[in-house]
XYZ file of C-alpha atoms in Angstrom:
391
model
C -4.019 -0.505 -12.515
C -0.732 -2.268 -11.744
C 1.838 -1.157 -9.158
C 4.175 -0.111 -11.974
C 1.454 1.976 -13.662
C 0.549 3.672 -10.367
C 4.212 4.482 -9.731
C 4.738 5.941 -13.217
C 1.522 7.998 -13.004
C 2.520 9.366 -9.571
C 5.979 10.304 -10.778
C 4.643 12.031 -13.896
C 2.064 13.995 -11.899
C 4.552 15.117 -9.245
C 7.246 15.999 -11.834
C 4.771 18.266 -13.675
C 3.832 19.876 -10.361
C 7.454 20.229 -9.203
C 8.548 21.814 -12.484
C 6.920 25.066 -11.380
C 6.455 24.564 -7.644
C 9.570 22.960 -6.170
C 12.193 20.265 -6.570
C 11.379 16.578 -6.925
C 13.813 13.677 -6.418
C 13.215 9.977 -6.898
C 15.354 6.924 -6.199
C 14.443 3.251 -6.465
C 16.526 0.162 -5.740
C 15.994 -3.432 -6.751
C 17.747 -5.250 -3.915
C 18.785 -8.879 -3.454
C 20.822 -10.436 -0.661
C 21.913 -13.919 0.306
C 23.101 -14.300 3.896
C 24.787 -17.426 5.235
C 25.467 -18.298 8.861
C 28.098 -20.964 9.488
C 27.062 -23.251 12.300
C 29.214 -24.602 15.097
C 28.945 -26.754 18.212
C 28.443 -25.524 21.764
C 29.819 -28.154 24.114
C 29.902 -28.219 27.934
C 31.202 -31.723 28.748
C 28.582 -33.698 30.641
C 26.130 -30.797 30.617
C 25.347 -29.596 27.091
C 26.101 -30.462 23.530
C 24.311 -28.429 20.904
C 25.016 -28.553 17.177
C 24.024 -25.719 14.862
C 24.327 -26.290 11.115
C 24.854 -23.875 8.226
C 21.809 -21.967 7.006
C 20.924 -19.419 4.307
C 18.509 -16.506 4.281
C 17.461 -14.859 0.998
C 15.716 -11.536 0.535
C 14.597 -9.581 -2.535
C 12.861 -6.196 -2.299
C 11.910 -3.180 -4.369
C 12.711 -0.034 -2.365
C 11.687 3.475 -3.433
C 12.287 6.980 -2.054
C 10.343 9.999 -3.320
C 11.284 13.467 -1.998
C 9.873 16.943 -2.624
C 11.110 20.372 -1.511
C 9.552 23.793 -1.978
C 11.497 27.009 -1.175
C 9.624 30.288 -1.406
C 11.067 33.090 -3.530
C 11.975 35.280 -0.530
C 13.844 32.459 1.284
C 11.566 32.787 4.314
C 10.366 29.200 4.542
C 10.544 25.795 2.857
C 8.396 22.677 2.852
C 10.055 19.253 2.845
C 8.375 15.923 2.135
C 9.748 12.405 1.685
C 8.131 8.997 1.460
C 9.737 5.563 1.460
C 8.181 2.268 0.433
C 9.503 -1.279 0.410
C 7.839 -4.081 -1.485
C 9.025 -7.571 -0.564
C 9.495 -9.651 -3.710
C 10.682 -12.838 -1.993
C 12.082 -14.031 1.313
C 13.429 -17.317 2.652
C 13.874 -17.239 6.408
C 16.311 -19.097 8.642
C 14.885 -22.171 10.403
C 17.116 -22.410 13.492
C 15.579 -20.323 16.343
C 18.873 -18.767 17.452
C 19.545 -17.572 13.888
C 16.041 -16.131 13.578
C 16.515 -14.180 16.824
C 19.828 -12.717 15.650
C 19.213 -12.057 11.956
C 15.449 -11.836 11.508
C 14.097 -9.246 9.042
C 10.673 -7.944 10.085
C 8.171 -5.362 8.820
C 9.915 -4.722 5.508
C 6.726 -4.722 3.435
C 5.426 -1.223 4.176
C 5.389 2.452 3.273
C 6.194 5.391 5.536
C 6.399 9.173 5.482
C 10.021 9.765 6.513
C 10.122 13.562 6.124
C 7.308 16.044 6.670
C 8.619 19.347 7.931
C 8.543 23.110 7.501
C 11.678 25.230 7.837
C 11.507 28.890 8.850
C 14.547 31.038 8.061
C 15.862 34.250 9.615
C 19.168 36.111 9.488
C 20.686 34.666 12.648
C 18.827 31.437 13.339
C 16.334 29.096 11.718
C 13.934 26.454 12.984
C 12.566 23.239 11.555
C 9.386 21.563 12.799
C 8.209 18.039 12.005
C 9.843 14.842 10.840
C 13.378 15.292 9.477
C 16.413 13.391 8.215
C 19.409 13.650 10.563
C 23.023 12.521 10.106
C 25.022 13.153 13.277
C 27.352 11.145 15.475
C 25.328 8.302 17.092
C 22.109 9.650 15.570
C 21.202 8.712 11.988
C 17.699 8.330 10.577
C 14.434 10.248 10.839
C 13.186 12.012 13.956
C 10.029 13.882 14.956
C 11.663 17.027 16.204
C 11.833 20.691 16.974
C 15.291 21.876 15.897
C 16.878 25.310 16.104
C 19.972 25.824 13.967
C 22.485 28.512 13.133
C 25.333 28.563 10.618
C 28.050 31.058 9.721
C 31.705 30.905 8.687
C 32.803 30.245 12.298
C 30.175 27.895 13.699
C 27.390 25.489 12.840
C 25.055 24.827 15.773
C 21.965 22.638 16.206
C 19.831 22.426 19.349
C 16.922 19.974 19.232
C 14.377 17.779 20.981
C 12.821 14.654 19.510
C 10.485 11.909 20.724
C 10.103 9.444 17.811
C 12.888 7.809 15.820
C 12.798 5.792 12.548
C 15.451 4.234 10.318
C 13.927 2.739 7.143
C 16.422 1.208 4.714
C 16.406 -1.236 1.824
C 16.808 -4.347 4.018
C 15.743 -3.344 7.521
C 13.574 -0.986 9.502
C 14.026 0.268 13.066
C 11.548 2.211 15.206
C 11.736 3.755 18.670
C 8.543 5.656 19.428
C 7.605 7.754 22.488
C 11.248 7.848 23.560
C 11.633 7.917 27.350
C 7.850 7.700 27.856
C 7.280 10.704 25.621
C 9.828 12.926 27.370
C 12.135 12.480 24.395
C 15.795 13.374 23.988
C 17.411 16.815 24.114
C 20.518 17.419 22.025
C 23.166 19.990 21.143
C 25.586 19.613 18.222
C 28.353 22.178 17.541
C 30.755 22.148 14.597
C 33.460 24.577 13.491
C 32.821 26.500 10.274
C 34.695 26.716 6.979
C 36.687 29.675 8.289
C 39.061 27.224 9.981
C 40.709 25.626 6.955
C 43.344 23.543 8.776
C 41.008 21.686 11.126
C 37.401 20.745 11.839
C 36.029 20.255 15.377
C 32.692 18.793 16.416
C 31.141 18.585 19.912
C 27.846 16.936 20.845
C 25.720 16.048 23.841
C 22.381 14.188 23.921
C 20.306 13.776 27.102
C 17.541 11.279 27.858
C 16.325 12.637 31.198
C 17.014 10.444 34.253
C 18.075 7.571 31.989
C 21.208 8.165 29.916
C 23.366 10.705 28.137
C 25.640 10.471 25.102
C 28.435 12.925 24.379
C 31.711 13.297 22.610
C 34.085 15.169 20.352
C 35.557 14.674 16.873
C 38.654 16.425 15.478
C 39.973 16.374 11.895
C 43.326 17.894 10.911
C 44.427 18.699 7.342
C 48.273 18.839 7.271
C 48.257 18.699 3.450
C 45.669 18.671 0.709
C 46.008 14.888 0.450
C 46.253 13.846 4.110
C 43.535 13.930 6.783
C 44.128 12.914 10.414
C 41.072 12.165 12.566
C 40.332 11.365 16.179
C 37.110 10.961 18.155
C 35.989 10.083 21.667
C 32.427 9.228 22.706
C 30.847 8.253 26.015
C 27.483 7.286 27.418
C 26.606 7.414 31.117
C 23.777 5.529 32.816
C 21.904 8.071 34.946
C 19.617 5.641 36.785
C 20.121 4.848 40.463
C 22.061 1.655 41.114
C 23.189 1.202 37.516
C 26.628 1.702 36.005
C 26.280 0.643 32.370
C 28.660 3.323 31.145
C 30.050 3.011 27.607
C 33.090 4.495 25.842
C 34.465 4.475 22.302
C 37.811 5.923 21.134
C 38.938 6.014 17.510
C 41.882 7.294 15.421
C 42.105 7.095 11.631
C 43.921 8.656 8.706
C 42.995 9.114 5.024
C 45.362 9.777 2.154
C 44.095 10.847 -1.265
C 46.636 9.917 -3.951
C 44.681 11.683 -6.684
C 41.056 12.293 -7.557
C 40.487 8.549 -8.016
C 42.430 6.665 -5.296
C 42.276 6.903 -1.505
C 43.621 4.675 1.263
C 42.773 4.824 4.959
C 43.926 3.106 8.125
C 42.530 3.215 11.622
C 42.239 1.809 15.113
C 39.461 1.902 17.685
C 39.037 0.932 21.334
C 35.695 0.032 22.947
C 35.138 0.394 26.685
C 34.858 -2.530 29.096
C 31.027 -2.456 29.013
C 30.848 -2.755 25.228
C 28.400 -0.725 23.128
C 24.654 -1.108 23.354
C 22.878 2.112 24.324
C 25.007 4.160 21.951
C 23.835 2.032 19.008
C 20.085 2.443 19.532
C 19.503 5.342 17.145
C 20.888 4.311 13.753
C 24.530 4.403 14.741
C 25.667 1.552 12.499
C 27.955 3.938 10.531
C 30.175 4.156 13.624
C 31.989 1.114 12.179
C 33.642 0.898 8.790
C 32.530 -2.750 8.601
C 29.070 -3.685 7.323
C 28.842 -6.672 9.714
C 30.440 -4.813 12.617
C 33.471 -7.094 13.139
C 32.589 -7.422 16.876
C 33.684 -3.814 17.510
C 30.759 -3.331 19.894
C 31.956 -6.116 22.220
C 33.644 -5.395 25.614
C 37.246 -4.117 25.473
C 37.316 -4.502 21.671
C 40.445 -3.286 19.882
C 40.055 -2.981 16.141
C 42.691 -2.404 13.424
C 41.777 -1.909 9.762
C 42.954 -0.747 6.348
C 40.712 0.353 3.490
C 40.992 1.358 -0.166
C 38.564 3.407 -2.285
C 38.603 3.977 -6.036
C 36.062 6.001 -7.992
C 35.924 7.463 -11.510
C 33.206 8.388 -13.991
C 32.333 4.732 -14.764
C 33.181 2.476 -11.798
C 33.959 2.494 -8.076
C 35.615 -0.019 -5.735
C 35.450 -0.030 -1.933
C 37.454 -2.543 0.092
C 38.211 -2.944 3.794
C 39.881 -5.631 5.888
C 40.683 -5.748 9.594
C 40.686 -7.719 12.815
C 39.283 -7.135 16.281
C 40.467 -8.406 19.652
C 37.679 -8.509 22.273
C 37.109 -9.779 25.813
C 33.991 -11.819 26.495
C 32.534 -15.101 27.731
C 33.775 -18.562 26.764
C 33.049 -22.016 28.189
C 36.052 -23.894 29.522
C 36.078 -26.994 31.754
C 32.312 -26.724 32.256
C 32.703 -23.182 33.541
C 31.886 -19.768 32.140
C 34.905 -17.463 32.099
C 36.186 -14.344 30.401
C 38.885 -14.588 27.727
C 40.471 -12.612 24.887
C 39.219 -13.603 21.430
C 39.791 -12.388 17.867
C 37.571 -11.876 14.831
C 38.310 -10.529 11.369
C 36.201 -9.172 8.544
C 36.680 -8.335 4.880
C 34.177 -6.349 2.789
C 34.351 -5.556 -0.932
C 31.942 -3.464 -3.009
C 32.112 -2.836 -6.764
C 29.806 -0.511 -8.655
C 29.201 0.544 -12.261
C 27.556 3.806 -13.375
C 25.357 2.653 -16.250
C 24.461 6.003 -17.727
C 23.354 9.170 -15.981
C 20.686 7.700 -13.725
C 21.405 3.962 -13.331
C 23.922 2.246 -11.007
C 24.695 -1.448 -10.529
C 26.412 -2.557 -7.298
C 27.708 -5.913 -6.039
C 28.979 -6.431 -2.463
C 30.540 -9.312 -0.565
C 31.107 -9.362 3.212
C 32.668 -12.106 5.320
C 33.139 -12.207 9.105
C 35.097 -14.902 10.930
C 34.704 -14.917 14.724
C 36.777 -16.822 17.277
C 35.927 -20.550 17.432
C 35.469 -20.249 21.235
C 32.796 -17.542 20.868
C 29.433 -19.242 21.431
C 27.489 -15.948 21.256
C 28.280 -15.201 17.596
C 28.655 -17.123 14.342
C 30.766 -16.793 11.217
C 28.739 -14.953 8.610
C 28.760 -14.326 4.849
C 26.644 -11.796 2.989
C 26.270 -11.144 -0.743
C 24.218 -8.125 -1.872
C 23.213 -6.880 -5.312
C 21.598 -3.483 -5.934
C 20.271 -1.937 -9.138
C 19.506 1.719 -8.403
C 17.770 4.393 -10.461
C 18.194 7.995 -9.206
C 16.431 11.024 -10.752
C 17.448 13.725 -11.267
């Protein structure tokens, strides 16, 4: 029996089961990407001269997500299951060692249970046990957790502990298991409820005992139906003796919805003098509007961007462009010194809804870093996705 036949048989069997005993969802993506790194020379007169040429990396995968949820008739408990699988169709790797270290794609050819949990509901609070999807500030992916949550018109609150983390996507996979030697991370996330129509406030604090904490706040204001003003501040403190790798990130942005189809946004962000590393360990890539990051995580980075979104019943367009000033190492007169540099990035995504269940998407990303920056390289990425989602 072929892979396609097994997949169709599994879907048919589960859909017949779910018709009477739960809800079944399926999504599959045929993914292709072509990534180019533009080489440059690293020259220290009389000491080092190293030339890196342009190189391409190609990747094609078939990625599938199958999810199932059962909710009992009395709303006392639910069962949640999700599995993800990625089948590598082709891959051409970089040859230059420094490119492989930076942009290598490992362990893509595998399957994983990404959700396996039971939720227990009560009038005032509920609890979920097992592996769950989470989407919070600086924490996005799947975690093995015990989570207590409460929600009413005034407040949404989540208190949790987790010890394993996974982020399995169409072109990468990240794992952090036995976090902090099995002691895990404790977290609290508070968010204002729908009762407060003119604003939304979120507060969060995550603690990895004796190692590091992450905390912050996010505020959104709604002066009019079309305009949203946002601000956020996040920090991370190193709790180990003799270390001071503290990180900070401040951001302001605004969104204006012209009508149901068109939206523009503009924003700025400031990164602390230590850059961002620890705060990005648990699937925090959505902290940046840019797919390639635009060097926002670098020390003292100041980013400015503008974006435009369009969506209707047939097509959507997403575009963003911006530049980042950052403060890092350069080589000058055979010496290593700190200097201000600048990078810019432009991303464009276009999609077409081809019927009720099928979507075609084409994306182009380009990042141009400062010519004096020997730690990073100019980069170009083209991605194509054909996605089927049911129901």
